[in-house]
Tab-separated table of C-alpha atoms in Angstrom:
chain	number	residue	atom	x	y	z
Z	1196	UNK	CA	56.258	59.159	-110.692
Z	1197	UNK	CA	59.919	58.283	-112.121
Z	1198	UNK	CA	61.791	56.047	-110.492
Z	1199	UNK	CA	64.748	56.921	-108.175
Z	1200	UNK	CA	67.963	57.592	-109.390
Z	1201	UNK	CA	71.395	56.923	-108.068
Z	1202	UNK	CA	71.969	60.618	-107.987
Z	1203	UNK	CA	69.185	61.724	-106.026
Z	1204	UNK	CA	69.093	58.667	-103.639
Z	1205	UNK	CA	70.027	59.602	-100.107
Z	1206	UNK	CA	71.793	58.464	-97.393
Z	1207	UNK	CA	70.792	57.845	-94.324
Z	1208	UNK	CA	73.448	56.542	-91.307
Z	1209	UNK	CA	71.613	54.363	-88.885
Z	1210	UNK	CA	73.083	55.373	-85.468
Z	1211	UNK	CA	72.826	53.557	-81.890
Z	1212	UNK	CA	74.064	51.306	-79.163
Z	1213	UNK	CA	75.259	47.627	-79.348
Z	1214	UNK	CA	71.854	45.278	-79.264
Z	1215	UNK	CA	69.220	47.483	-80.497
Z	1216	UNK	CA	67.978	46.252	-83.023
Z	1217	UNK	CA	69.571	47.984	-86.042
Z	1218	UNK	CA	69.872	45.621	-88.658
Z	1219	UNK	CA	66.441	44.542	-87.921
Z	1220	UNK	CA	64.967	47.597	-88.570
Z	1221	UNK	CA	66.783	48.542	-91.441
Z	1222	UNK	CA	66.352	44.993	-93.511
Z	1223	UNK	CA	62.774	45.465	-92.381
Z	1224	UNK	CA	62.500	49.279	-94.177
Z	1225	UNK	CA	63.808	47.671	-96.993
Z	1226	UNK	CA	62.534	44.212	-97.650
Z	1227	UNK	CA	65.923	42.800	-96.688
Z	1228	UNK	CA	67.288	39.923	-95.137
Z	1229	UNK	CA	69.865	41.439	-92.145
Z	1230	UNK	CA	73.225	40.879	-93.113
Z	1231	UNK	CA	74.254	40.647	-89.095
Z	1232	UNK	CA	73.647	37.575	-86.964
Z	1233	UNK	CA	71.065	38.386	-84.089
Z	1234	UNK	CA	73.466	38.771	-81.250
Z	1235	UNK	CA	75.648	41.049	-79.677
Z	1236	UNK	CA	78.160	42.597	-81.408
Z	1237	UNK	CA	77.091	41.078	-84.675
Z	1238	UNK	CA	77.781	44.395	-86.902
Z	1239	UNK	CA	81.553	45.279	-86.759
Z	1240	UNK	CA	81.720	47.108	-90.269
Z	1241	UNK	CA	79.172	49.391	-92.266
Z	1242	UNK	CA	76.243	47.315	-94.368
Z	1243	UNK	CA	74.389	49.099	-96.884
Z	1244	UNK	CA	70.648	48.867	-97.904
Z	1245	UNK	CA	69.088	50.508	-101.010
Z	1246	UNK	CA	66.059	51.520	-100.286
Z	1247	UNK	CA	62.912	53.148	-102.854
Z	1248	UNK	CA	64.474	56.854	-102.802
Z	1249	UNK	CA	67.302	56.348	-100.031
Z	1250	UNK	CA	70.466	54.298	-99.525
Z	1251	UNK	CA	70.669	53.473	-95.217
Z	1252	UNK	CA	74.127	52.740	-94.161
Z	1253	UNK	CA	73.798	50.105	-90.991
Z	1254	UNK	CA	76.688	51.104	-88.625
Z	1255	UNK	CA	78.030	49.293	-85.516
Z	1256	UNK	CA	76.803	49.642	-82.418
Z	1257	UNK	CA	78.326	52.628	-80.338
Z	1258	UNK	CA	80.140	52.071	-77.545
Z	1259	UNK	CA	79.806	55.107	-75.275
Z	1260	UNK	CA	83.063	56.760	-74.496
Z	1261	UNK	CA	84.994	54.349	-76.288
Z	1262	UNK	CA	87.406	54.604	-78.802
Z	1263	UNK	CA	86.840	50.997	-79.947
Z	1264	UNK	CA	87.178	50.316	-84.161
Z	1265	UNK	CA	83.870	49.729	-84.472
Z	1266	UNK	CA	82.909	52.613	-82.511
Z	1267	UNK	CA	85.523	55.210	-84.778
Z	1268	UNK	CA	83.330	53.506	-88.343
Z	1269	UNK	CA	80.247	54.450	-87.291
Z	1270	UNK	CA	81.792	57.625	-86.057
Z	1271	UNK	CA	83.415	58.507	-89.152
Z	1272	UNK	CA	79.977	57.886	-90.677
Z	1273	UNK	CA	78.126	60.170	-88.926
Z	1274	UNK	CA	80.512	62.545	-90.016
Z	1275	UNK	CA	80.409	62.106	-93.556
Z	1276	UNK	CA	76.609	61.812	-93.698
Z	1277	UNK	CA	74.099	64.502	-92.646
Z	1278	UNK	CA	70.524	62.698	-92.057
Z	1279	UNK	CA	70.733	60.124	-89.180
Z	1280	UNK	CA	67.925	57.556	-88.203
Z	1281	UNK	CA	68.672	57.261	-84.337
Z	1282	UNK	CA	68.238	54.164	-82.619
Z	1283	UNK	CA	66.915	53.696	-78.779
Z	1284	UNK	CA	66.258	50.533	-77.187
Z	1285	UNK	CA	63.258	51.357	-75.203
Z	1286	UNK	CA	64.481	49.032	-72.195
Z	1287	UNK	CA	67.489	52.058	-72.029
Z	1288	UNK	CA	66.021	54.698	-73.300
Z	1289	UNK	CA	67.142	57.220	-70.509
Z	1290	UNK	CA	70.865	56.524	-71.045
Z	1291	UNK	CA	70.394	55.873	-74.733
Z	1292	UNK	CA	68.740	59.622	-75.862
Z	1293	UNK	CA	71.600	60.923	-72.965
Z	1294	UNK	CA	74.536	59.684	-74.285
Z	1295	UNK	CA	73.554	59.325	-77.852
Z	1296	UNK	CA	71.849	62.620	-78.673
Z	1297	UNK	CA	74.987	64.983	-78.460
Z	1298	UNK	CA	76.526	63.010	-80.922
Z	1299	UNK	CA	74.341	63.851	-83.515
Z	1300	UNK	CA	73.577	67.535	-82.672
Z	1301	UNK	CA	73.066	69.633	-85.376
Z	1302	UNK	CA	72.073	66.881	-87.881
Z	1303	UNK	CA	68.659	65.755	-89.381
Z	1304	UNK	CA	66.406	62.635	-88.828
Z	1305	UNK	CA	64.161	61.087	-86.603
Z	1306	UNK	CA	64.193	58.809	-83.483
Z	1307	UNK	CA	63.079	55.301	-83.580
Z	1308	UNK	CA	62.605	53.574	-80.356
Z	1309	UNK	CA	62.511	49.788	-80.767
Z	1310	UNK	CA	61.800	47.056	-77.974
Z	1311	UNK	CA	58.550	48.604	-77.752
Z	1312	UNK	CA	56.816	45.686	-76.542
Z	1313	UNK	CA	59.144	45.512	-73.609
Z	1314	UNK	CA	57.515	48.804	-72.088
Z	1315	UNK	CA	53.655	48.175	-71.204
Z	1316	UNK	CA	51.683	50.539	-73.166
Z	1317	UNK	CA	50.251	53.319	-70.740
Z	1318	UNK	CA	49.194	56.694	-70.873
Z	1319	UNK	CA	52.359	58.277	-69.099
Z	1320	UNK	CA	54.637	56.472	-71.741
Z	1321	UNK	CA	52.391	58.015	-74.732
Z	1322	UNK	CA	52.125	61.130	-72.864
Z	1323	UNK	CA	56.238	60.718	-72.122
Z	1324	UNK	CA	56.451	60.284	-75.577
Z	1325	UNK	CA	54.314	63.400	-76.813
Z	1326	UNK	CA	56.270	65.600	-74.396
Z	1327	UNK	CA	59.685	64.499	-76.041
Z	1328	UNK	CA	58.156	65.250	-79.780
Z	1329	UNK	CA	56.538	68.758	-78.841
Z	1330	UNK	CA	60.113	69.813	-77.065
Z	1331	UNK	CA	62.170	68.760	-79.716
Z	1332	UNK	CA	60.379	68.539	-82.771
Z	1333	UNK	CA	61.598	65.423	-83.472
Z	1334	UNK	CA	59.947	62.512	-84.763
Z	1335	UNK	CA	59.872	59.933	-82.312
Z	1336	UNK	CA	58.385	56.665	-83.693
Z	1337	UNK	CA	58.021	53.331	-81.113
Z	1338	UNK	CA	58.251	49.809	-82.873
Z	1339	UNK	CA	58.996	46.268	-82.366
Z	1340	UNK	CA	61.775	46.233	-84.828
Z	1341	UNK	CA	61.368	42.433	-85.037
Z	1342	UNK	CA	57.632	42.456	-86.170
Z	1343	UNK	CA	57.318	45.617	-87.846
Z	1344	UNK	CA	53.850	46.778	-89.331
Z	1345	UNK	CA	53.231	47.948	-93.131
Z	1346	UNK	CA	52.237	51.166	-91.122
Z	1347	UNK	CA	55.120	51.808	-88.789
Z	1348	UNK	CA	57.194	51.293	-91.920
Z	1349	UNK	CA	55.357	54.080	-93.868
Z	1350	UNK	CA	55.457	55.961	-90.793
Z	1351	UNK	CA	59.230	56.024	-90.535
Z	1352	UNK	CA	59.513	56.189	-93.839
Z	1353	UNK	CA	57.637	59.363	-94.149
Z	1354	UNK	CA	59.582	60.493	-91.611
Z	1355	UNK	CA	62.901	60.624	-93.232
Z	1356	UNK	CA	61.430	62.766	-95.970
Z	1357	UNK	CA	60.734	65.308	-93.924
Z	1358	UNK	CA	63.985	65.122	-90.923
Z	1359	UNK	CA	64.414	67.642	-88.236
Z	1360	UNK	CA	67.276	68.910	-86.978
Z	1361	UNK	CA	68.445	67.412	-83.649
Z	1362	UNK	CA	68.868	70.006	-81.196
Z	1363	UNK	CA	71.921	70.723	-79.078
Z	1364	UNK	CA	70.783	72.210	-75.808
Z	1365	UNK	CA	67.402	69.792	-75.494
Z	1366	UNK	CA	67.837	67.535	-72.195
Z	1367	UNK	CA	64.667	64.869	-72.475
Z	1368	UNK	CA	62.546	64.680	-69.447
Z	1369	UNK	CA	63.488	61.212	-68.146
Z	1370	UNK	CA	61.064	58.255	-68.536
Z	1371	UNK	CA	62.190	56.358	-65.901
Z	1372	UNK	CA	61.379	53.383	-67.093
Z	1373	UNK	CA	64.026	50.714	-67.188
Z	1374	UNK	CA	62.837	47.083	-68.309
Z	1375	UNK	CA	66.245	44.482	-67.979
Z	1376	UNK	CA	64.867	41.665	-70.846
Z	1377	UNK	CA	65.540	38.061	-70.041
Z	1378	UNK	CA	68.927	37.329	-71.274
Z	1379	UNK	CA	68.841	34.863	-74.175
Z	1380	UNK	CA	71.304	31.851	-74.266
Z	1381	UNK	CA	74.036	33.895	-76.576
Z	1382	UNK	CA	74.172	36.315	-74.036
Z	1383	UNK	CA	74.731	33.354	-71.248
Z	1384	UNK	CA	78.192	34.929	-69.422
Z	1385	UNK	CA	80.193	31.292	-70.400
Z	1386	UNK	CA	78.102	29.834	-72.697
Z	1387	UNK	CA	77.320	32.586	-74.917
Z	1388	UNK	CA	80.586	33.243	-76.763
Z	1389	UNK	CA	81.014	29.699	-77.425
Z	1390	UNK	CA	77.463	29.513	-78.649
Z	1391	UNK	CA	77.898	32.812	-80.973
Z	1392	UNK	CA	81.006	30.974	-81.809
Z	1393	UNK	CA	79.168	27.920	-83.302
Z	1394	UNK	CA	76.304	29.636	-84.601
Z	1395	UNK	CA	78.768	31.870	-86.991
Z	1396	UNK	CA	80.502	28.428	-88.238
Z	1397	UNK	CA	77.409	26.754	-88.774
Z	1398	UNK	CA	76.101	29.425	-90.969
Z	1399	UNK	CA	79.816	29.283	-92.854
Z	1400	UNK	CA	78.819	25.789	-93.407
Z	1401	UNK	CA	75.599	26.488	-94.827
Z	1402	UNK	CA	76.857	29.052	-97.027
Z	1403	UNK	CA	79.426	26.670	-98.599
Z	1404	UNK	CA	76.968	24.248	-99.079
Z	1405	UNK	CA	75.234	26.937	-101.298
Z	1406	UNK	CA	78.012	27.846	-103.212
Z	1407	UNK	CA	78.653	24.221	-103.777
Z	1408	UNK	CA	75.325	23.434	-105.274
């Protein structure tokens, strides 16, 4: 099989909330180190990956009813792009589809729900799951975006070969399962900034140590 070419690469816009795992995923599809820090509100411009056959554009995290910078790039990307990989956290994934899915109405891709091992497997959220897939047609693919599996990736990958269109009148039958994950230290609510704070000029520091040697 030839390889890829620039001209028949495409893109795909990853879409979703603040925190849920994004970069993660992406770098994961594509072998990558994440270009964001793992905390809040790390990704405040667009990062690109090049994939094998596809170029994902990592956007920031939406802010729902917002009219925040970040929120109008990753905005203006889903408008200039046509297949979206939608991102859920799993701990929100009520809210999450409901405020995310009429954004990207009418467009093609798949749903990837990551904190997956937040939610203890069962056979109502498989069966929650199924019910969401058969009423939309939509891909819908569960992960721990932190550890993903050679398969998961294939999975998703696959996936975004063959997109469906997101639907504009489908309401998802609600979970109702919310999980609240044990803050971590960054998130502390007067520690954390100062903690993000040092954590992005200690990784300056590192990097001019690099560029030193």
């Amino acid at each position: 099989m030839p390889p890829s070419t620039a001209s028949t690469q495409r893109t795909i816009v990853i879409i979703g909330k603040e925190s849920t795992g994004k970069s993660q995923l992406v770098a994961s599809l594509t072998h990558r180190t994440p270009y964001s820090s793992n905390f809040r509100g790390s990704t405040v411009t667009c990062e690109t990956y090049a994939g094998d056959g596809a170029t994902f554009v990592d956007t920031p995290g939406i802010l729902y009813r917002s009219d925040t910078a970040t929120t109008r790039v990753a905005l203006e990307q889903l408008q200039t792009h046509d297949t979206v990989l939608l991102v859920v956290k799993a701990t929100h994934v009520d809210e999450d589809l409901t405020d995310l899915l009429p954004l990207v109405a009418g467009k093609q891709g798949i749903v990837v729900i990551t904190f997956w091992d937040k939610v203890l497997p069962s056979t109502i959220t498989q069966q929650t799951i199924q019910r969401w897939k058969q009423a939309s047609k939509l891909a819908f693919i569960p992960v721990d975006a932190r550890h993903l599996t050679a398969t998961q990736q294939q999975e998703i990958l696959a996936a975004m070969h063959e997109p469906s269109v997101f639907p504009s009148q489908w309401q998802p039958i609600p979970a109702g399962w919310r999980i609240e994950p044990r803050p971590t230290l960054l998130e502390h609510p007067r520690l954390g900034w100062l903690l993000a704070i040092f954590c992005s000029g200690l990784a300056g520091c590192f990097e001019s140590f690099e560029s030193v040697d």
